Short mmCIF file of C-alpha atoms and ligand atoms in Angstrom, two decimals:
data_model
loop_
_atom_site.label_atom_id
_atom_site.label_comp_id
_atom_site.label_asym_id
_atom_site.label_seq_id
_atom_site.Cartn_x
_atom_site.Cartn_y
_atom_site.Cartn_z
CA UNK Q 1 -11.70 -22.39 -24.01
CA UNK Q 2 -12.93 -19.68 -21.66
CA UNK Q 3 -11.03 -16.45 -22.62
CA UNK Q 4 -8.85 -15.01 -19.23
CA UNK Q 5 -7.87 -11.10 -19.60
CA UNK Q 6 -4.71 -10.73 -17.32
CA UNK Q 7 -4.22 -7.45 -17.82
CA UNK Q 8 -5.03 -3.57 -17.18
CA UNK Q 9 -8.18 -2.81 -16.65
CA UNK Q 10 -9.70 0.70 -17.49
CA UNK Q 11 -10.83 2.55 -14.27
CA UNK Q 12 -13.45 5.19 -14.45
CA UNK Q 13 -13.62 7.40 -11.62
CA UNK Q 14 -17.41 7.15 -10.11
CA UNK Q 15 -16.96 9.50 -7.05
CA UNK Q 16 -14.26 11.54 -5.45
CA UNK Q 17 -14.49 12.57 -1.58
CA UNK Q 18 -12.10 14.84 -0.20
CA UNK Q 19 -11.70 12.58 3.82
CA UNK Q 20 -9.47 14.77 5.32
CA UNK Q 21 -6.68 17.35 4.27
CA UNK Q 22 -4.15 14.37 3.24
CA UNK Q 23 -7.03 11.78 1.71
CA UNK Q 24 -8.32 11.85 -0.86
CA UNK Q 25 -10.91 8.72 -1.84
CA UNK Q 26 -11.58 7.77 -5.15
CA UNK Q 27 -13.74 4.92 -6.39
CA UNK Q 28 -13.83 3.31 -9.62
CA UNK Q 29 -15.88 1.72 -11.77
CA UNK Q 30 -16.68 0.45 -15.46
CA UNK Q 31 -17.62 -2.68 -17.36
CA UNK Q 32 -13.96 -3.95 -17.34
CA UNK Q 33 -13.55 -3.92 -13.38
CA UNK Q 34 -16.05 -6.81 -13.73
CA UNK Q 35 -13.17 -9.40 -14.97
CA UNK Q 36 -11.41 -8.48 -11.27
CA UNK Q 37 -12.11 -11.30 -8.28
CA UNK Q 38 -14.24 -9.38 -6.19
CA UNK Q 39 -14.32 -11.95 -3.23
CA UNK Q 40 -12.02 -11.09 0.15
CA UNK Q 41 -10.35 -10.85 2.29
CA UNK Q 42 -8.23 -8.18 0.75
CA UNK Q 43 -5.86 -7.21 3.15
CA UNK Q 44 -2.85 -5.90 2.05
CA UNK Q 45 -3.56 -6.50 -1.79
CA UNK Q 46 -1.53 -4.29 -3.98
CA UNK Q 47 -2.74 -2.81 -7.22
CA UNK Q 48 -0.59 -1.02 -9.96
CA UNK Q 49 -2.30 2.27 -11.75
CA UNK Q 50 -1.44 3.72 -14.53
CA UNK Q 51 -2.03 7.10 -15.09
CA UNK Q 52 -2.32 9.07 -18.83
CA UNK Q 53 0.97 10.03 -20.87
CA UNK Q 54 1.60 13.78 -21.31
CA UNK Q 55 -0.78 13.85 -23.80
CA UNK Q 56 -3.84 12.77 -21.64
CA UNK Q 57 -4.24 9.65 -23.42
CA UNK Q 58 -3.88 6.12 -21.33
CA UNK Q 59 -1.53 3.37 -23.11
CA UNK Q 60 -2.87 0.46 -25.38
CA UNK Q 61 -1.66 -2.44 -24.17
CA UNK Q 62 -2.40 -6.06 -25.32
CA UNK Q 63 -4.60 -8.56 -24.04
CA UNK Q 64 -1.70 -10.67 -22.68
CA UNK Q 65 0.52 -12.92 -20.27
CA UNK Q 66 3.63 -10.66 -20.99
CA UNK Q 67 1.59 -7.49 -21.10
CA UNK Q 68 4.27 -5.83 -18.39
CA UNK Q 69 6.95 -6.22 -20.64
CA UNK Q 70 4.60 -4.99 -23.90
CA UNK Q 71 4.13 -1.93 -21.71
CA UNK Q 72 7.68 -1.65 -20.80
CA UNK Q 73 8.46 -1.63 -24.68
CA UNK Q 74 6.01 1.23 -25.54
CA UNK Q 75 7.84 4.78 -26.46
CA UNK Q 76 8.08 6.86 -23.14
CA UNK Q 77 5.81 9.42 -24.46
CA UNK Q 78 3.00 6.36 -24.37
CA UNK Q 79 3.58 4.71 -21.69
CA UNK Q 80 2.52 6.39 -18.83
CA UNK Q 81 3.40 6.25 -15.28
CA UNK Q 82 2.73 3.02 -13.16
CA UNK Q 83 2.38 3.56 -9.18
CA UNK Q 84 1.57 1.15 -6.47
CA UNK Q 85 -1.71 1.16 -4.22
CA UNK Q 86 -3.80 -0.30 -2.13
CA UNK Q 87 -7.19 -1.55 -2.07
CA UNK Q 88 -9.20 0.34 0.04
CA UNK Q 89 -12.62 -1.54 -0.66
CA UNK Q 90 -13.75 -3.88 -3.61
CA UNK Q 91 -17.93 -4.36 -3.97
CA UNK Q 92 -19.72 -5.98 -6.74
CA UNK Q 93 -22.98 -4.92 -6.69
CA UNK Q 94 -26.13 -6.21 -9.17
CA UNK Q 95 -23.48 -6.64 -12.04
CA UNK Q 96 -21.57 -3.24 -11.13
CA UNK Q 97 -17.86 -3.27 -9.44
CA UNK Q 98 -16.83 -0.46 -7.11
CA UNK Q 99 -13.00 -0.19 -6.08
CA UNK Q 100 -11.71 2.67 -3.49
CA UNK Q 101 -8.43 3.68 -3.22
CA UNK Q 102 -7.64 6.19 -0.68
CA UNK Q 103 -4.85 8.51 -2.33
CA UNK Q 104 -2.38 10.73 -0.04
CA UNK Q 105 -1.88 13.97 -1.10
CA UNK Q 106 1.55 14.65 -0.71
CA UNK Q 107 3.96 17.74 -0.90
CA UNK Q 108 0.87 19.66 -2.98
CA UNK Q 109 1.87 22.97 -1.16
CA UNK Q 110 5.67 21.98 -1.25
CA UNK Q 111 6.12 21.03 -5.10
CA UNK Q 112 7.30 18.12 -4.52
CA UNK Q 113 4.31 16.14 -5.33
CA UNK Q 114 4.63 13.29 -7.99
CA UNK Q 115 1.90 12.27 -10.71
CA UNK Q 116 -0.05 9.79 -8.84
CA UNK Q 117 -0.74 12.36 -5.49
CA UNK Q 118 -0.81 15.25 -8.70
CA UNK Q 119 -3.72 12.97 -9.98
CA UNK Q 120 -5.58 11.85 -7.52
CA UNK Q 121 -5.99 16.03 -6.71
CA UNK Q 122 -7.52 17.01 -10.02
CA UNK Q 123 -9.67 13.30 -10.46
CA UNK Q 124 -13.38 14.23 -11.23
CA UNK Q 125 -15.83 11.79 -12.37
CA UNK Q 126 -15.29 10.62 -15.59
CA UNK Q 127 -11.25 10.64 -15.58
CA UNK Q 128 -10.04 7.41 -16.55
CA UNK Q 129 -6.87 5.57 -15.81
CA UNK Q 130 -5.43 1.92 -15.36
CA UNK Q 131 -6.05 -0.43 -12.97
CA UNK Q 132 -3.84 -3.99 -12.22
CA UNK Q 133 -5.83 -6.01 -9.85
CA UNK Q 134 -6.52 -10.09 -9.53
CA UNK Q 135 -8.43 -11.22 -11.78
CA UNK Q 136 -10.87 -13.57 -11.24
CA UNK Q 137 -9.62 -17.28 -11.23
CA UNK Q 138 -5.76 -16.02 -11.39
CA UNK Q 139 -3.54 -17.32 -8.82
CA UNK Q 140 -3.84 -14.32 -5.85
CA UNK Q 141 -0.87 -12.72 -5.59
CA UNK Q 142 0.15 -9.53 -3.49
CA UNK Q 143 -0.76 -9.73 -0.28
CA UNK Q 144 1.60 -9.58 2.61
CA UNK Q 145 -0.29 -9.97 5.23
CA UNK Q 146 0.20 -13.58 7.32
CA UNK Q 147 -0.52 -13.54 10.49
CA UNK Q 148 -0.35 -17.67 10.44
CA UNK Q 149 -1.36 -18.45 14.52
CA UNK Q 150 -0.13 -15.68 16.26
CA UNK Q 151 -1.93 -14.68 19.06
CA UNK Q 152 -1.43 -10.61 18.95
CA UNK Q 153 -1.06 -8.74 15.70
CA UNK Q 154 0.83 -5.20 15.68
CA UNK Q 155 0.24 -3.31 12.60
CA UNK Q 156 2.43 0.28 12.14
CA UNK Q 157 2.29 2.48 9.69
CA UNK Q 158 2.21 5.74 8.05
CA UNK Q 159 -0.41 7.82 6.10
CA UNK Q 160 1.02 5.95 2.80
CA UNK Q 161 -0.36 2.55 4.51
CA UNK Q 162 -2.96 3.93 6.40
CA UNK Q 163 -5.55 2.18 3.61
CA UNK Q 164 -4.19 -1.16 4.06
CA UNK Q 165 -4.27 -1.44 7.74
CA UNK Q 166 -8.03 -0.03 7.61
CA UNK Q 167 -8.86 -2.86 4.98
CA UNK Q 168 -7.13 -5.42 7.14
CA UNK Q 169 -9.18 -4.04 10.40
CA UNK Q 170 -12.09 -4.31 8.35
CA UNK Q 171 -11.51 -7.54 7.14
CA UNK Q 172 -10.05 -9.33 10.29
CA UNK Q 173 -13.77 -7.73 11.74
CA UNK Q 174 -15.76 -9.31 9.27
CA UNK Q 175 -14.11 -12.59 10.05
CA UNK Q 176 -14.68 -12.59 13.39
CA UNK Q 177 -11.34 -13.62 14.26
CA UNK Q 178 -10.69 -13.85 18.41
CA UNK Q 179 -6.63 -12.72 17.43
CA UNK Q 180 -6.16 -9.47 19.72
CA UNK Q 181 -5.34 -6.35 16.76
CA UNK Q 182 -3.41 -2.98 17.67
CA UNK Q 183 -2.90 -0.24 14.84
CA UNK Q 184 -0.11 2.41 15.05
CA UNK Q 185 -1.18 4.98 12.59
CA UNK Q 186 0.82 8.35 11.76
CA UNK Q 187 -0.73 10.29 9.62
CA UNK Q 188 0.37 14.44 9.46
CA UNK Q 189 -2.60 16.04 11.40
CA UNK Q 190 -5.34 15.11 13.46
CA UNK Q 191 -7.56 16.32 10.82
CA UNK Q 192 -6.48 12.96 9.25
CA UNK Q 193 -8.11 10.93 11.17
CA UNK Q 194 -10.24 8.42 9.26
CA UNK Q 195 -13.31 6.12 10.37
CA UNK Q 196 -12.70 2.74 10.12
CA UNK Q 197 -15.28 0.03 10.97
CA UNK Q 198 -13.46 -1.94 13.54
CA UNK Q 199 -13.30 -3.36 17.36
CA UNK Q 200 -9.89 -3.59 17.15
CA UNK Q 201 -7.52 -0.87 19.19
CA UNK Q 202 -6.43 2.06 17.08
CA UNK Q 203 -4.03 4.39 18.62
CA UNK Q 204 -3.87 7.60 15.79
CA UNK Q 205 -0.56 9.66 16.04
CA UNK Q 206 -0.05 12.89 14.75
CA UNK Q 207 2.93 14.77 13.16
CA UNK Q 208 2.48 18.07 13.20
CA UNK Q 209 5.93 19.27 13.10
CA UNK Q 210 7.89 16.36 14.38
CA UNK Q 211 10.09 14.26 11.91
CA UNK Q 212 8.41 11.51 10.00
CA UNK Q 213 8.14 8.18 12.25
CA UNK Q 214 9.01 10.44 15.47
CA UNK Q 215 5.54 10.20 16.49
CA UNK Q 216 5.42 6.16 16.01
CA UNK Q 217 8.66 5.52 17.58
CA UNK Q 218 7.77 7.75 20.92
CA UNK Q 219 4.23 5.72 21.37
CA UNK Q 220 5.94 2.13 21.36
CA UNK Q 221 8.63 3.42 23.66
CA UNK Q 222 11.15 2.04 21.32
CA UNK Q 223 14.59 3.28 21.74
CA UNK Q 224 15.37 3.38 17.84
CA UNK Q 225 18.50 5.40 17.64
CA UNK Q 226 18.32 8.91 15.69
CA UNK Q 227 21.06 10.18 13.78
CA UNK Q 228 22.27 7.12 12.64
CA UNK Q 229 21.97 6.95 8.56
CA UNK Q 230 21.46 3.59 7.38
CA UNK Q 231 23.09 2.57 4.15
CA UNK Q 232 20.47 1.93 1.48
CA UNK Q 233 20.45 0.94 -2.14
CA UNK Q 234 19.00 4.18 -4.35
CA UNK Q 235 16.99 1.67 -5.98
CA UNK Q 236 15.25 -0.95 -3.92
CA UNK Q 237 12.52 -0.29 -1.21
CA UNK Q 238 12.46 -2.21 1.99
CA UNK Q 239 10.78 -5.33 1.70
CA UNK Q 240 11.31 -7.97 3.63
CA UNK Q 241 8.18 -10.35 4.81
CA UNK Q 242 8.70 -13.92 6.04
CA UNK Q 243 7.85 -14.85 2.16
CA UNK Q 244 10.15 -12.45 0.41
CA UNK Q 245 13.11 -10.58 0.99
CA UNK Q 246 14.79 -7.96 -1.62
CA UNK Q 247 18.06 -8.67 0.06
CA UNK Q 248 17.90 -11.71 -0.99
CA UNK Q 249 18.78 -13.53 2.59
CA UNK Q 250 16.99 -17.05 2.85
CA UNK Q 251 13.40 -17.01 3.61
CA UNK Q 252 11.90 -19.19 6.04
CA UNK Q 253 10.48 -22.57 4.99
CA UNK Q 254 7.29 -22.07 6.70
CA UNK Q 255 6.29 -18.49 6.38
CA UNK Q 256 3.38 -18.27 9.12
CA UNK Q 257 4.25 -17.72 12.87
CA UNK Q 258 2.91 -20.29 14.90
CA UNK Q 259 2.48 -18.49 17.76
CA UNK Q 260 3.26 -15.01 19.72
CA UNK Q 261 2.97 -11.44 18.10
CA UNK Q 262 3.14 -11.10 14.31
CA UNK Q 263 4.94 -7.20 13.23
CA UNK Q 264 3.11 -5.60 10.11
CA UNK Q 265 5.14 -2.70 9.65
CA UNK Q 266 4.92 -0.19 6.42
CA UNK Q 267 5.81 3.61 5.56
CA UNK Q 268 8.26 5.41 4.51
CA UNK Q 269 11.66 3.11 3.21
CA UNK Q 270 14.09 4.83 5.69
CA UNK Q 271 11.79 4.91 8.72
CA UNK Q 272 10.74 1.14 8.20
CA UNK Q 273 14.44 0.26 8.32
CA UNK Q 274 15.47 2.05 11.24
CA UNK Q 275 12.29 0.47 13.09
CA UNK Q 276 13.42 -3.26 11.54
CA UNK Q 277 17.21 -2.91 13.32
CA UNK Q 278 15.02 -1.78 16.07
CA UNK Q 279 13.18 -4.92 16.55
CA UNK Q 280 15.62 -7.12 14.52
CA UNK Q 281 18.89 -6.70 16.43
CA UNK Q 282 17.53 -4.97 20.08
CA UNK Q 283 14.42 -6.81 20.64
CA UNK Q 284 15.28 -10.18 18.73
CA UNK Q 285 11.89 -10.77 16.61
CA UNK Q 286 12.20 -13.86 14.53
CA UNK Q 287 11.91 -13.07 10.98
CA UNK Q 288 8.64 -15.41 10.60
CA UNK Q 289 6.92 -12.59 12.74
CA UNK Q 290 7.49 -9.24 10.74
CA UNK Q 291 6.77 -8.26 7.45
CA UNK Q 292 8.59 -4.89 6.92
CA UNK Q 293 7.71 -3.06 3.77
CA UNK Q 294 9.15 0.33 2.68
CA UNK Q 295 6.09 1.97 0.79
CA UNK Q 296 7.79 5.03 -0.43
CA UNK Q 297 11.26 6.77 -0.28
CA UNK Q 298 11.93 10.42 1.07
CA UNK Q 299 12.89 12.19 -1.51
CA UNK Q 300 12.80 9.35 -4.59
CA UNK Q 301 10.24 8.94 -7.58
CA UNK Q 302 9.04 5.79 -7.14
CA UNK Q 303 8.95 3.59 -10.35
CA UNK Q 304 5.70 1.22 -10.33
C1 LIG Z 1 2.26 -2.05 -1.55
C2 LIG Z 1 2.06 -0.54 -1.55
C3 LIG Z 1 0.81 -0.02 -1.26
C4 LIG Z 1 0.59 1.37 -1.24
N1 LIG Z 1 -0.66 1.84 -0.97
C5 LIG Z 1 -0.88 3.20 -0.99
C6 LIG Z 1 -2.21 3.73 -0.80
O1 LIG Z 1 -3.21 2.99 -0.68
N2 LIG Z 1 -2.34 5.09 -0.79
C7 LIG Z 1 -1.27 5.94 -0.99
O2 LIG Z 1 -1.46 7.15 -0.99
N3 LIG Z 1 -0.02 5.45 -1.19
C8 LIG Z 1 0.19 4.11 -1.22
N4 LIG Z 1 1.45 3.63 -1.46
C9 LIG Z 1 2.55 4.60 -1.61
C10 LIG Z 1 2.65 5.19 -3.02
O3 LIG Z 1 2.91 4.17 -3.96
C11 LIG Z 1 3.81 6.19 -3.02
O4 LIG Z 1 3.54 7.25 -2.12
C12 LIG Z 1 4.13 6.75 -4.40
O5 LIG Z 1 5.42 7.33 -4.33
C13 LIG Z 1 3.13 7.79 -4.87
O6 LIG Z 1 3.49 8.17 -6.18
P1 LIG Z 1 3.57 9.68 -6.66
O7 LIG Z 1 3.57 9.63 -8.16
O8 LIG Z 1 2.52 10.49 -5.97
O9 LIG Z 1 4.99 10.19 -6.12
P2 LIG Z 1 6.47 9.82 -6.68
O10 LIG Z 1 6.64 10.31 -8.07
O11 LIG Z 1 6.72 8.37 -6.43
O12 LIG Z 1 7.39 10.67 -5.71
C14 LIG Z 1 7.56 12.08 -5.88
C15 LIG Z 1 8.02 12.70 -4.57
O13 LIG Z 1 6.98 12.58 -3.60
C16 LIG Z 1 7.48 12.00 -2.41
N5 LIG Z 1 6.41 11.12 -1.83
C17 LIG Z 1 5.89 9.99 -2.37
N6 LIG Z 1 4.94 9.47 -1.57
C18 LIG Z 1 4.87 10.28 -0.49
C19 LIG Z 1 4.07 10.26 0.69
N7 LIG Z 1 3.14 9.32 0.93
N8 LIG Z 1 4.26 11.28 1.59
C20 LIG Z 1 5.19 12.27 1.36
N9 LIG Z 1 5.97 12.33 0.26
C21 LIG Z 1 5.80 11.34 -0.65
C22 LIG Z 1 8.70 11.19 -2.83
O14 LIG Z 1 9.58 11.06 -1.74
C23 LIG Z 1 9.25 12.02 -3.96
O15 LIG Z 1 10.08 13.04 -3.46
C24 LIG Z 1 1.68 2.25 -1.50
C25 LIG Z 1 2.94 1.71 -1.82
C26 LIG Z 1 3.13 0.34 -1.84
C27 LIG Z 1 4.49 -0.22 -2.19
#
């Protein structure tokens, strides 16, 4: 029977580029990154890294199907500390994997940065960490992204899911796909900026010193309301795709729209929500045409 590794992989870091002020691009290789399915599209794919205890050392974890809740078991002072990214690009190349994650740099000047963005600053070649990714002939699982028949796709997001719209441009490109694509990107300065190999309409929106999602909100002429706080659990992101929802409401039967404009909306939790009541409850999107996903939380650790 052929043997299947499901889990970790060990990621060495090959290269680091500093893109802009607030990316940081870091691609990894090593013999292990060869079990991961290399073919796209990618998307929106999610990956889990885990980064070195306090000790500098990464966790041992076993070869296995439960190997989430073997790592859950392991003494905090092993374990480590599991984030969520994105794939930025995923090559195989004469027998040799390559896989890019652009990092943001967050809150490095504010202390308030956490240990992935703390990371991803110090990474030089040769740092290692842990990678979760698809492996090759597992079920895919973790993308988002269905855009099923609609005819116009509107993607929105911030800096934190700045990657995964680029890798969806890109990969929508390569396709060749006649669907007309708009991005929304905020990202904090328009130093940020990033290339990204696509036909498709990019409108870039800068920060500077207005209040995270202003600058989103005021291009789509939205009339989100400020000021009002929406409830939200201290626990949960946003996440709510026509597949999924975390509040548990019923989820269509067939996922895909069939036709019209299909939402992809992700960024910060609080921003994402006050832009879902937006288009939920003023502008009466059907659920099959949004996926709304709250990336990270002001203020909040995330935890994997
Ligand atoms: C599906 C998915 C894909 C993602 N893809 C990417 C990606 O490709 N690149 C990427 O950089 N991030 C990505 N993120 C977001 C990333 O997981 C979070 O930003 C995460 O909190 C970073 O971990 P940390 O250890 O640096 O900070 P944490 O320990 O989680 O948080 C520490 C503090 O930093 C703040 N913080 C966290 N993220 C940000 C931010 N982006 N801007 C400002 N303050 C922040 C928190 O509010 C908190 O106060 C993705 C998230 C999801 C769910």
């Amino acid at each position: 029977m052929t043997h299947v590794f499901h889990g970790p992989v060990r990621g060495i870091v090959h290269s680091v580029h500093q893109l802009s002020p607030t990316f940081r691009r870091i691609v990894f290789t090593g013999a292990q990154l060869n079990d991961l399915a290399a073919d796209g599209p990618f998307y929106d794919q999610r990956i889990k890294i885990i980064l070195p205890n306090d000790t500098g050392q990464l966790p041992v974890i076993a070869d296995s199907t439960d190997w989430y809740q073997r790592w859950l078991q392991l003494p905090d002072a092993e374990r480590g500390t599991m984030r969520t990214y994105s794939i930025r690009d995923l090559v195989r190349a004469e027998g040799v994997t390559y896989l890019t994650v652009d990092f943001v740099l967050h809150g490095i000047d504010h202390g308030q940065t956490g240990p992935a963005s703390a990371w991803a600053a110090s990474a030089v070649p040769g740092d290692a960490l842990l990678l979760v990714a698809p492996h090759e002939g597992q079920a895919p699982s973790g993308i988002e992204f269905h855009p099923g028949g609609a005819q116009d796709i509107i993607l929105l997001g911030d800096e934190s899911a700045a990657p995964a719209i680029a890798r969806i441009l890109e990969d929508l490109k390569q396709q060749g796909t006649g669907t007309n694509v708009s991005a929304y990107i905020e990202v904090p300065s328009a130093d940020d900026q990033l290339p990204i190999d696509t036909t498709a309409h990019i409108q870039w929106l800068f920060r500077d010193d207005q209040s995270l999602g202003q600058p989103l909100v005021q291009a789509l002429g939205w009339h989100v309301q400020e000021g009002q706080e929406v409830q939200e659990d201290q626990d949960e992101l946003l996440w709510e795709t026509p597949v999924f929802s975390a509040s548990g409401e019923d989820v269509a039967a067939d996922p895909a729209p069939r036709a019209g404009t299909y939402y992809w909306i992700a960024g910060e939790s609080g921003v994402i929500k006050k832009l879902r009541r937006f288009l939920v409850n003023e502008v009466g999107v059907q659920r099959s045409q949004v996926a709304f996903m709250g990336y990270w939380r002001h203020g909040v650790a995330m935890r994997g």
